[in-house]
Short mmCIF file of C-alpha atoms and ligand atoms in Angstrom, two decimals:
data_model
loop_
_atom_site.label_atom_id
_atom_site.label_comp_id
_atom_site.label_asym_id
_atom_site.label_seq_id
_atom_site.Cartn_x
_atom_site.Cartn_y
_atom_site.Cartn_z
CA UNK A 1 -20.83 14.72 28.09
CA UNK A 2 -20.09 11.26 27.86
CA UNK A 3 -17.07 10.10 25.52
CA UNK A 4 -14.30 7.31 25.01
CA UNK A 5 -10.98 7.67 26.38
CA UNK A 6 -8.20 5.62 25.83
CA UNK A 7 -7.56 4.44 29.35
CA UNK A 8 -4.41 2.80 28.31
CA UNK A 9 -2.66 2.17 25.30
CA UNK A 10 -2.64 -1.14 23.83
CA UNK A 11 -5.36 -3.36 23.06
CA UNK A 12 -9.37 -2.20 22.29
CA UNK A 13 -10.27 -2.77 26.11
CA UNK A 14 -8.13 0.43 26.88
CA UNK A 15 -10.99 2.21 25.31
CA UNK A 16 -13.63 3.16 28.06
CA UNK A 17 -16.75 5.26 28.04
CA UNK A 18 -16.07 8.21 30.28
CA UNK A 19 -17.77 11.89 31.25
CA UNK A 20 -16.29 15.31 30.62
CA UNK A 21 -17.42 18.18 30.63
CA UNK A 22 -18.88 19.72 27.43
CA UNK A 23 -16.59 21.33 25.72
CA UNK A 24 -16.59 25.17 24.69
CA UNK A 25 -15.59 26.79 21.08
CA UNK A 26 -13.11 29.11 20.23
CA UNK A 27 -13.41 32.10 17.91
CA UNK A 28 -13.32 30.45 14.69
CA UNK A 29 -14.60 26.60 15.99
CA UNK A 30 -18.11 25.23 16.10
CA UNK A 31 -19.37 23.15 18.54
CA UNK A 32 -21.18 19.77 17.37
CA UNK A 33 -23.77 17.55 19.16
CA UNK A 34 -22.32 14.35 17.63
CA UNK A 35 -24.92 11.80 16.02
CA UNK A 36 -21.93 10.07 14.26
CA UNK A 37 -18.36 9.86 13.97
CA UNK A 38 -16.33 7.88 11.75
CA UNK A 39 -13.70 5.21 12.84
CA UNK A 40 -10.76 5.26 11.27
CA UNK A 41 -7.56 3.43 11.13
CA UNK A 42 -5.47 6.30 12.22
CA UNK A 43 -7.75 5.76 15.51
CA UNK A 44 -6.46 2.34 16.49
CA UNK A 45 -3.02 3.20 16.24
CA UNK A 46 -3.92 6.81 18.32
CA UNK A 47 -5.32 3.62 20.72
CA UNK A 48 -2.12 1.65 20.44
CA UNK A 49 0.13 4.41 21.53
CA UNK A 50 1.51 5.19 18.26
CA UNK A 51 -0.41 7.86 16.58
CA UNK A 52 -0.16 10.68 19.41
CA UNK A 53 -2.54 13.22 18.46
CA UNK A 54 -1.18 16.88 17.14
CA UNK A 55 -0.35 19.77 19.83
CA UNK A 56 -3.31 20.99 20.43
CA UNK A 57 -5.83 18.63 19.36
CA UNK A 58 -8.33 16.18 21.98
CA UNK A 59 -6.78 13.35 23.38
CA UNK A 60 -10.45 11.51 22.83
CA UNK A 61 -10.59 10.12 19.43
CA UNK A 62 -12.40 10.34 16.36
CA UNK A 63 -10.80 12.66 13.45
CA UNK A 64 -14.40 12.96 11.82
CA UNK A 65 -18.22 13.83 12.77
CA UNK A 66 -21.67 14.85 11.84
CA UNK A 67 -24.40 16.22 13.84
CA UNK A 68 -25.99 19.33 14.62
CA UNK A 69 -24.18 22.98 15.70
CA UNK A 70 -25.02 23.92 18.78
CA UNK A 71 -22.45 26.58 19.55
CA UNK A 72 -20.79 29.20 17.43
CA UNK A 73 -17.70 30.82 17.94
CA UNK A 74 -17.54 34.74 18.55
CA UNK A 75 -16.34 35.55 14.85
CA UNK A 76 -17.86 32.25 12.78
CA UNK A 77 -20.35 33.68 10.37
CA UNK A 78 -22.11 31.90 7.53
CA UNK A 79 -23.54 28.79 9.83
CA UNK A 80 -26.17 29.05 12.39
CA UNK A 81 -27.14 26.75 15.31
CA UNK A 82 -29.41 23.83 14.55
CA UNK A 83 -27.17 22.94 10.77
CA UNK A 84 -26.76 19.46 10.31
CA UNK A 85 -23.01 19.80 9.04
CA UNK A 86 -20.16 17.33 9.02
CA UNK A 87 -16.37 17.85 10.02
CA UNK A 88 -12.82 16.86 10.12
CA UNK A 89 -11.01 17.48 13.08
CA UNK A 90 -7.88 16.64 14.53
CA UNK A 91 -9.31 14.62 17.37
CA UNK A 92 -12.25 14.24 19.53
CA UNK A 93 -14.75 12.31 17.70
CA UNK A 94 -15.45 9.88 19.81
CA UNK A 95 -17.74 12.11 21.95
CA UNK A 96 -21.06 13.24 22.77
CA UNK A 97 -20.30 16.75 21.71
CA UNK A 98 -17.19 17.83 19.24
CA UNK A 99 -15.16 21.37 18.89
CA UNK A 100 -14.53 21.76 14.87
CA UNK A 101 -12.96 24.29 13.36
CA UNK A 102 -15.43 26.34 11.42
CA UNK A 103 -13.45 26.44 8.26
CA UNK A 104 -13.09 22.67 8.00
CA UNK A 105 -17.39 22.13 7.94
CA UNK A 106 -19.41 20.82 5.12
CA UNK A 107 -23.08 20.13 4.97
CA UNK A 108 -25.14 17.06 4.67
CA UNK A 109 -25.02 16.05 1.08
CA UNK A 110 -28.42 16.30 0.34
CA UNK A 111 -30.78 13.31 1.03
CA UNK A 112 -28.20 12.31 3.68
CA UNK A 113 -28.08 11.23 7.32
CA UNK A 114 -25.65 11.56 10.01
CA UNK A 115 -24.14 8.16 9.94
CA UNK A 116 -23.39 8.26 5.68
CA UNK A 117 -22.12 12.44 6.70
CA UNK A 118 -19.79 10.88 9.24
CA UNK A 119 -18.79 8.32 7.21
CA UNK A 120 -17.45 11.41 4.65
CA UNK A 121 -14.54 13.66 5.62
CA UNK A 122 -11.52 11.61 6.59
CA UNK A 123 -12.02 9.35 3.13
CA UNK A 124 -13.22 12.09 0.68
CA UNK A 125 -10.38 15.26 2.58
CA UNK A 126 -7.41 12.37 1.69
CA UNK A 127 -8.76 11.10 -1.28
CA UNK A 128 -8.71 14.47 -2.73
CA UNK A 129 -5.77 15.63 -1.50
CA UNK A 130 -3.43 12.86 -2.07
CA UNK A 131 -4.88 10.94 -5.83
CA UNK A 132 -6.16 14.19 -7.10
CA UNK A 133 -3.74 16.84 -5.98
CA UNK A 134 -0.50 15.29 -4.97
CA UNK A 135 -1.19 12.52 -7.19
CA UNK A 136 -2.16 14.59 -10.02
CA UNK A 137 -4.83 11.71 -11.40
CA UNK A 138 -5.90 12.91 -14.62
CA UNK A 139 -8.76 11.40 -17.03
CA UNK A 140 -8.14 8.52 -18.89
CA UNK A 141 -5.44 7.56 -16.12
CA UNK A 142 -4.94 4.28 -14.48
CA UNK A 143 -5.21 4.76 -10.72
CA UNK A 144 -3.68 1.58 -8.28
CA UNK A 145 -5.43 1.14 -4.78
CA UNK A 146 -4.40 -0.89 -2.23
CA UNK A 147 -6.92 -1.84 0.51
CA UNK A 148 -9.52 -1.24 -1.97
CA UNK A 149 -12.31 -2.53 0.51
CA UNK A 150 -10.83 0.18 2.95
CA UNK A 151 -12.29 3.01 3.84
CA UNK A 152 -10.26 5.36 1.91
CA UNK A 153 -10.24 2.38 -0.82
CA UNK A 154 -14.11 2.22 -1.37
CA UNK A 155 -13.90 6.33 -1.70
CA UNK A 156 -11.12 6.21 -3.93
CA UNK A 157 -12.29 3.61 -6.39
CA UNK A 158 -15.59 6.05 -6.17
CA UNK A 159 -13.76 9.24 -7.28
CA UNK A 160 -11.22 8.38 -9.82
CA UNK A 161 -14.02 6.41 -11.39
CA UNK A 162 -16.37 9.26 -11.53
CA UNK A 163 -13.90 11.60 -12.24
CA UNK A 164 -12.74 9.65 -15.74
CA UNK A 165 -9.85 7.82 -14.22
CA UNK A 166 -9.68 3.32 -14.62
CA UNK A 167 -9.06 1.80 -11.60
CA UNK A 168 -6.86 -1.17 -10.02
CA UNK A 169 -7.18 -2.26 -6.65
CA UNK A 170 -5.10 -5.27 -4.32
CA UNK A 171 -7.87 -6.71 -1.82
CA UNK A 172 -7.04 -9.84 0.80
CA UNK A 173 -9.66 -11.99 -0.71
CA UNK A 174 -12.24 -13.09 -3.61
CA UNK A 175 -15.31 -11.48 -1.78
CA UNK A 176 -13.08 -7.90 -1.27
CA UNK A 177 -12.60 -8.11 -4.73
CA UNK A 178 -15.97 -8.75 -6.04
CA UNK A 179 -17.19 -5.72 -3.60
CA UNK A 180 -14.70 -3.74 -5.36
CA UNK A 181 -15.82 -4.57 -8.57
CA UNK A 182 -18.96 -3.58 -8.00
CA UNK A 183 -18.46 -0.40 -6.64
CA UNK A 184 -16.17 0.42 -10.44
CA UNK A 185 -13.36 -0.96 -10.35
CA UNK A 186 -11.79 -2.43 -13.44
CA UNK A 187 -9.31 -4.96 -11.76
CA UNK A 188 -9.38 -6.18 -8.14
CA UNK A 189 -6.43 -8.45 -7.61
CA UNK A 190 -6.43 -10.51 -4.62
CA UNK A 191 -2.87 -10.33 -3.74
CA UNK A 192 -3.44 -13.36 -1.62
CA UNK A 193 -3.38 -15.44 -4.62
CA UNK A 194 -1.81 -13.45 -7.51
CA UNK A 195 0.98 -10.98 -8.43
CA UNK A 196 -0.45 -7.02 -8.42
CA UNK A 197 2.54 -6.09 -10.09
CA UNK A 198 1.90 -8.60 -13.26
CA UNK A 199 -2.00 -8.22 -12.96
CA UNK A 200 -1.51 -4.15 -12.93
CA UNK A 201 1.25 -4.71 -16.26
CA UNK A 202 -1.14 -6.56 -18.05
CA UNK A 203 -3.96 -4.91 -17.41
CA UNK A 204 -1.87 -1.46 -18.76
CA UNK A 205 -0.99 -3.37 -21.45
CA UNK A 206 2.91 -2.99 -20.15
CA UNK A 207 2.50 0.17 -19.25
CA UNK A 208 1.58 0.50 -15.59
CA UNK A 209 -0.49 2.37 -13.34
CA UNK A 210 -0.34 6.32 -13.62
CA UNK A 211 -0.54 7.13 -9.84
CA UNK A 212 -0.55 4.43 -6.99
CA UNK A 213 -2.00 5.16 -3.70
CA UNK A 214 -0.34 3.45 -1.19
CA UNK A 215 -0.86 2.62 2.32
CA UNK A 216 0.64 -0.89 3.04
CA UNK A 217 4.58 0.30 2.42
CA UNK A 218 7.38 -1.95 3.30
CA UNK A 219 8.26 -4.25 0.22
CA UNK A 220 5.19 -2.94 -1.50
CA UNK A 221 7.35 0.25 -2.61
CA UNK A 222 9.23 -1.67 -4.62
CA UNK A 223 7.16 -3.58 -6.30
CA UNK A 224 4.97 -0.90 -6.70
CA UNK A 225 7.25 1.16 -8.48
CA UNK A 226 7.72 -1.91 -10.51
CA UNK A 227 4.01 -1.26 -12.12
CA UNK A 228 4.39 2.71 -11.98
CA UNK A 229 4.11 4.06 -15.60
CA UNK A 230 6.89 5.93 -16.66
CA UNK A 231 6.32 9.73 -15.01
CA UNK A 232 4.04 8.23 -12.32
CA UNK A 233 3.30 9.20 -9.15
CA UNK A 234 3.63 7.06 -5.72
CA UNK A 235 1.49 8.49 -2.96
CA UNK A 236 2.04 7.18 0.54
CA UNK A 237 -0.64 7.52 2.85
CA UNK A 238 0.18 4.88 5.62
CA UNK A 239 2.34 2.19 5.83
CA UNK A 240 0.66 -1.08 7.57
CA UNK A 241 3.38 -3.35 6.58
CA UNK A 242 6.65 -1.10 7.84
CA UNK A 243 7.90 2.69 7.00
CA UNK A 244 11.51 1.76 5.33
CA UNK A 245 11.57 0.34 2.05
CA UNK A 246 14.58 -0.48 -0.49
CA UNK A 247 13.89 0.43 -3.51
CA UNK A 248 16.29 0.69 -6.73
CA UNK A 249 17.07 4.37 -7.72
CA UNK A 250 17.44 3.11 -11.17
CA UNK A 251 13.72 2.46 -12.04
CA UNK A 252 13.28 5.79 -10.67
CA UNK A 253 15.37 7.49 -12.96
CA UNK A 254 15.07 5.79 -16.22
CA UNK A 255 11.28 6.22 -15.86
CA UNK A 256 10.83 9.42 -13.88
CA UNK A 257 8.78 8.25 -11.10
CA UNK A 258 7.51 10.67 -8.44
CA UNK A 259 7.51 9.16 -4.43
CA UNK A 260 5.59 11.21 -2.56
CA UNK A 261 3.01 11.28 0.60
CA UNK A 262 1.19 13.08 3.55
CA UNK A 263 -0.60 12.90 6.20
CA UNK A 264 -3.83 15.00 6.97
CA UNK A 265 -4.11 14.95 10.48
CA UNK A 266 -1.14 17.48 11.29
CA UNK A 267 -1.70 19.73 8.58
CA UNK A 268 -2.75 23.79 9.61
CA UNK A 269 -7.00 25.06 9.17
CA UNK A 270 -5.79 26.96 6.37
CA UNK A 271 -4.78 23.48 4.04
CA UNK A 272 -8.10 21.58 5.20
CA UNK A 273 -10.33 24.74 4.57
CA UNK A 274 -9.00 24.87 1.03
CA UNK A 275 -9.98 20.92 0.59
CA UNK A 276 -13.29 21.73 2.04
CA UNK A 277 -13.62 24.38 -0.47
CA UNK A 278 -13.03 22.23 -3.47
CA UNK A 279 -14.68 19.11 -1.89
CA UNK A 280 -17.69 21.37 -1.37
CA UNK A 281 -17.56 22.69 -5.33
CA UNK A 282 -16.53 19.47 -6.85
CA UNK A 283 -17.39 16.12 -4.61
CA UNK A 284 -20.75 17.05 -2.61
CA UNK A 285 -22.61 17.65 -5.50
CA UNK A 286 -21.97 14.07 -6.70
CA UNK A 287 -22.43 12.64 -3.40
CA UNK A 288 -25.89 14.89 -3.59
CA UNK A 289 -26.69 13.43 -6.89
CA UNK A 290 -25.88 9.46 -5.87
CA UNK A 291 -22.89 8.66 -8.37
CA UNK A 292 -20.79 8.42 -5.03
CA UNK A 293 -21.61 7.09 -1.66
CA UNK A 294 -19.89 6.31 1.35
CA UNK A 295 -19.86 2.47 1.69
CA UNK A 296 -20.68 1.89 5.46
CA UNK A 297 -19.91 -1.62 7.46
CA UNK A 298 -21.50 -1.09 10.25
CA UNK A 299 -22.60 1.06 13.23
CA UNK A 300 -21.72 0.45 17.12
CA UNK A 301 -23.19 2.81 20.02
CA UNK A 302 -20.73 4.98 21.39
CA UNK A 303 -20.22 2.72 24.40
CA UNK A 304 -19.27 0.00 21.93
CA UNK A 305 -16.36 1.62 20.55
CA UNK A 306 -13.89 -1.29 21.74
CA UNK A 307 -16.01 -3.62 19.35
CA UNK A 308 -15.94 -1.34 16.29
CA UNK A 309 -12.38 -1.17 16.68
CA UNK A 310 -11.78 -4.68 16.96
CA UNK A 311 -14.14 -5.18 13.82
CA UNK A 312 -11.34 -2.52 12.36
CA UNK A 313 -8.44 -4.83 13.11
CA UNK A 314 -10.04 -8.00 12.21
CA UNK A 315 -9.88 -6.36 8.30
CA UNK A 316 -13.36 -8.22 8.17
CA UNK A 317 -15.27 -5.02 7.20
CA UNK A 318 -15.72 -3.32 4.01
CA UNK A 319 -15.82 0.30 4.29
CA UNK A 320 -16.59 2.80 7.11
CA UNK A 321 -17.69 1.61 10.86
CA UNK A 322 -19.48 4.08 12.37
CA UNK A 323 -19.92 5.16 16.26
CA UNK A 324 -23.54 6.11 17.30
CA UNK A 325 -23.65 8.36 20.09
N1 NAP B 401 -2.07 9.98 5.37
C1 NAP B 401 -3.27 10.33 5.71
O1 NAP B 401 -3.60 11.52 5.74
C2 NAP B 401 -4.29 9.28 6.06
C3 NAP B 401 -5.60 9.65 6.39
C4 NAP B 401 -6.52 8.64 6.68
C5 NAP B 401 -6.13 7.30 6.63
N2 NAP B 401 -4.83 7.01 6.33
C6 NAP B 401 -4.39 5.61 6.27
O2 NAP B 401 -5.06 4.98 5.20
C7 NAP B 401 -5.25 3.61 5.51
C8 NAP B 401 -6.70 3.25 5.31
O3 NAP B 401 -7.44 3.85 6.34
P1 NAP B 401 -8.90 3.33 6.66
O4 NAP B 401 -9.38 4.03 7.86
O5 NAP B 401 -9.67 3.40 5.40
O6 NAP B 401 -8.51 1.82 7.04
P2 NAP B 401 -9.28 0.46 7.02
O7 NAP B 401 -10.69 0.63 6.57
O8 NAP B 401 -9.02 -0.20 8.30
O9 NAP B 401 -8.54 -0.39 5.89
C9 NAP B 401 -7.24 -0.86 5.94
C10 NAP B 401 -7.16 -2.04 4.96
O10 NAP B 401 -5.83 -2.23 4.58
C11 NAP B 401 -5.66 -3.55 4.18
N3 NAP B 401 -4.33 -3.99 4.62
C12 NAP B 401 -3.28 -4.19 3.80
N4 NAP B 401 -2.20 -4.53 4.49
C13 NAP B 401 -2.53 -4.52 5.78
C14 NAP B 401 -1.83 -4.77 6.97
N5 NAP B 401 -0.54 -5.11 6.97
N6 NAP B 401 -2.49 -4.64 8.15
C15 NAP B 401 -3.81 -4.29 8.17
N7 NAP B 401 -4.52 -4.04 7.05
C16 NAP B 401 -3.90 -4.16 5.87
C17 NAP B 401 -6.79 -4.38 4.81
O11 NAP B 401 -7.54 -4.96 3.76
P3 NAP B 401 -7.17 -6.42 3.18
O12 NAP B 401 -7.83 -7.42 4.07
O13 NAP B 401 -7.76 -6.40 1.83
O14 NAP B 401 -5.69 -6.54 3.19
C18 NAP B 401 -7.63 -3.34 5.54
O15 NAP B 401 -9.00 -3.52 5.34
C19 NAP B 401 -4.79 3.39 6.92
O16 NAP B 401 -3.52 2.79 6.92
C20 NAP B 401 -4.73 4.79 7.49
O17 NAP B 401 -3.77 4.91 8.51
C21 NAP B 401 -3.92 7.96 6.04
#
């Protein structure tokens, strides 16, 4: 099969198109014949030699796919060769064929193709897990998005809205913000030009935001927790502008402020099947049903993967870039 590799670390000409041979499923794993797979920022720092991927996972990119089954594992049961399904998986993407784990599969929402199916698991998986359940975003809640044009962004502004929540997001210009807008939310700040942590006050009439989801860290913790309602919750998801932050232990005390965060990638089957369980009961049928969608950027060939990832690090896009195999 052909797929990308990441011939050396560093910039997005280190990713070249290369042939291996198909691979073969374990027990519980699927095989897919990959019509998309999603690129994600986790990617382009696998590519920049910073992201290594988990013990046991592909070295070949790509945490996300849709396509066809065309293998099943000795003791999967409930999917058959030929389903168009979509998957997370801890690597591999990038690739003519993909080895999922059988636990971790979803169908096409209905009315969907492969490129909007690809576009799903990565966003919708840490959306849910991290507002929803770590975050604990409840109705009539004020969720705070950063890098609300993003990927994850576009999905969470999505969810919280359809799941009762009002939603802030920080974008890097006026156009980011007006997409954002559009897609629900209530306040796009473009932090470019004005204060989040004012524009989130005011907009909570004093109050602040119930849960923030955070991926830019650094000095953002700070101020973040500066616009955190009293017994909100900080979820950290990345951390684009630097991992340490100095915050003041005060403001978490005197208004009972939860920091918290994960990371999906690592985590065993056993946590992503139980997403895929609720995503499957409580997100597919609104993707099915069109009051969610998967905002997608653009699409590159497989062979073009170098291009969709420097499209990625231009932060030009809005939404998910998907590769075409
Ligand atoms: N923890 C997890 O399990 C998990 C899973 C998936 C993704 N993630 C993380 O979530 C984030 C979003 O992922 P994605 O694939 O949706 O990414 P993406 O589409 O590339 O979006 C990242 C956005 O962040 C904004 N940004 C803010 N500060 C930035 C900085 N210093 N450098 C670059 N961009 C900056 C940019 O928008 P502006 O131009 O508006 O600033 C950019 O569009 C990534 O950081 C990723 O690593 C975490």
């Amino acid at each position: 099969m052909k797929c990308i590799e990441i011939a050396q670390p560093g910039p997005a000409e280190g990713l070249v198109l290369a042939e291996r041979p198909d691979p073969t499923p374990g027990p519980d794993e699927v095989v897919i014949e990959v019509m998309a797979a999603g690129v994600n920022r986790p990617d382009v720092l696998q590519r920049l030699g910073v992201y290594p991927p988990p013990p046991g996972a592909s070295d070949i990119p790509g945490l996300e796919v849709a396509g066809r089954i065309v293998a099943l594992g000795a003791d999967v049961v409930g999917w058959q060769e030929g389903a168009p399904v979509c998957a997370l998986v801890a690597g591999g993407g990038y690739a003519e064929r993909c080895v999922a784990p059988a636990a971790t599969l979803l169908p096409w929402p209905e009315g969907y193709d492969a490129v909007q199916a690809a576009a799903l698991p990565e966003t919708v998986f840490t959306v849910w897990s991290n507002v929803f359940e770590r975050g604990a975003l409840a109705p009539g809640e004020t969720l705070l998005v950063h890098g609300g044009t993003s990927g994850i962004g576009t999905m969470a502004i999505q969810l919280a809205k359809a799941f009762g929540a009002q939603v802030a997001i920080t974008a890097g210009s006026d156009e980011k913000c007006a997409f954002c807008r559009d897609l629900g939310a209530d306040l796009a700040v473009n932090y470019k030009t004005d204060d989040f942590v004012d524009a989130v006050k005011a907009f909570t009439n004093g109050d602040g935001a119930d849960v923030i989801l955070d991926m830019v860290g650094g000095d953002y913790v700070a101020r973040n927790m500066k616009c955190l309602a009293v017994g909100g919750r900080h979820v950290t998801i990345a951390f684009l502008n630097g991992a340490k932050a100095n915050i003041n232990l005060a403001t978490l005390m005197i208004n009972r402020q939860t920091l918290t965060g994960s990371t999906l990638r690592a985590r065993e089957i056993a946590f992503k099947a139980a997403i895929a369980g609720q995503v499957s009961r409580l997100v597919w049928p609104l993707l099915a049903a069109g009051r969610v969608r998967p905002v997608i950027d653009s699409t590159y060939p497989l062979a073009s993967a170098a291009e969709a990832h420097r499209r990625m690090e231009s932060s030009a896009h809005m939404g998910k870039i998907v590769l075409t195999p």
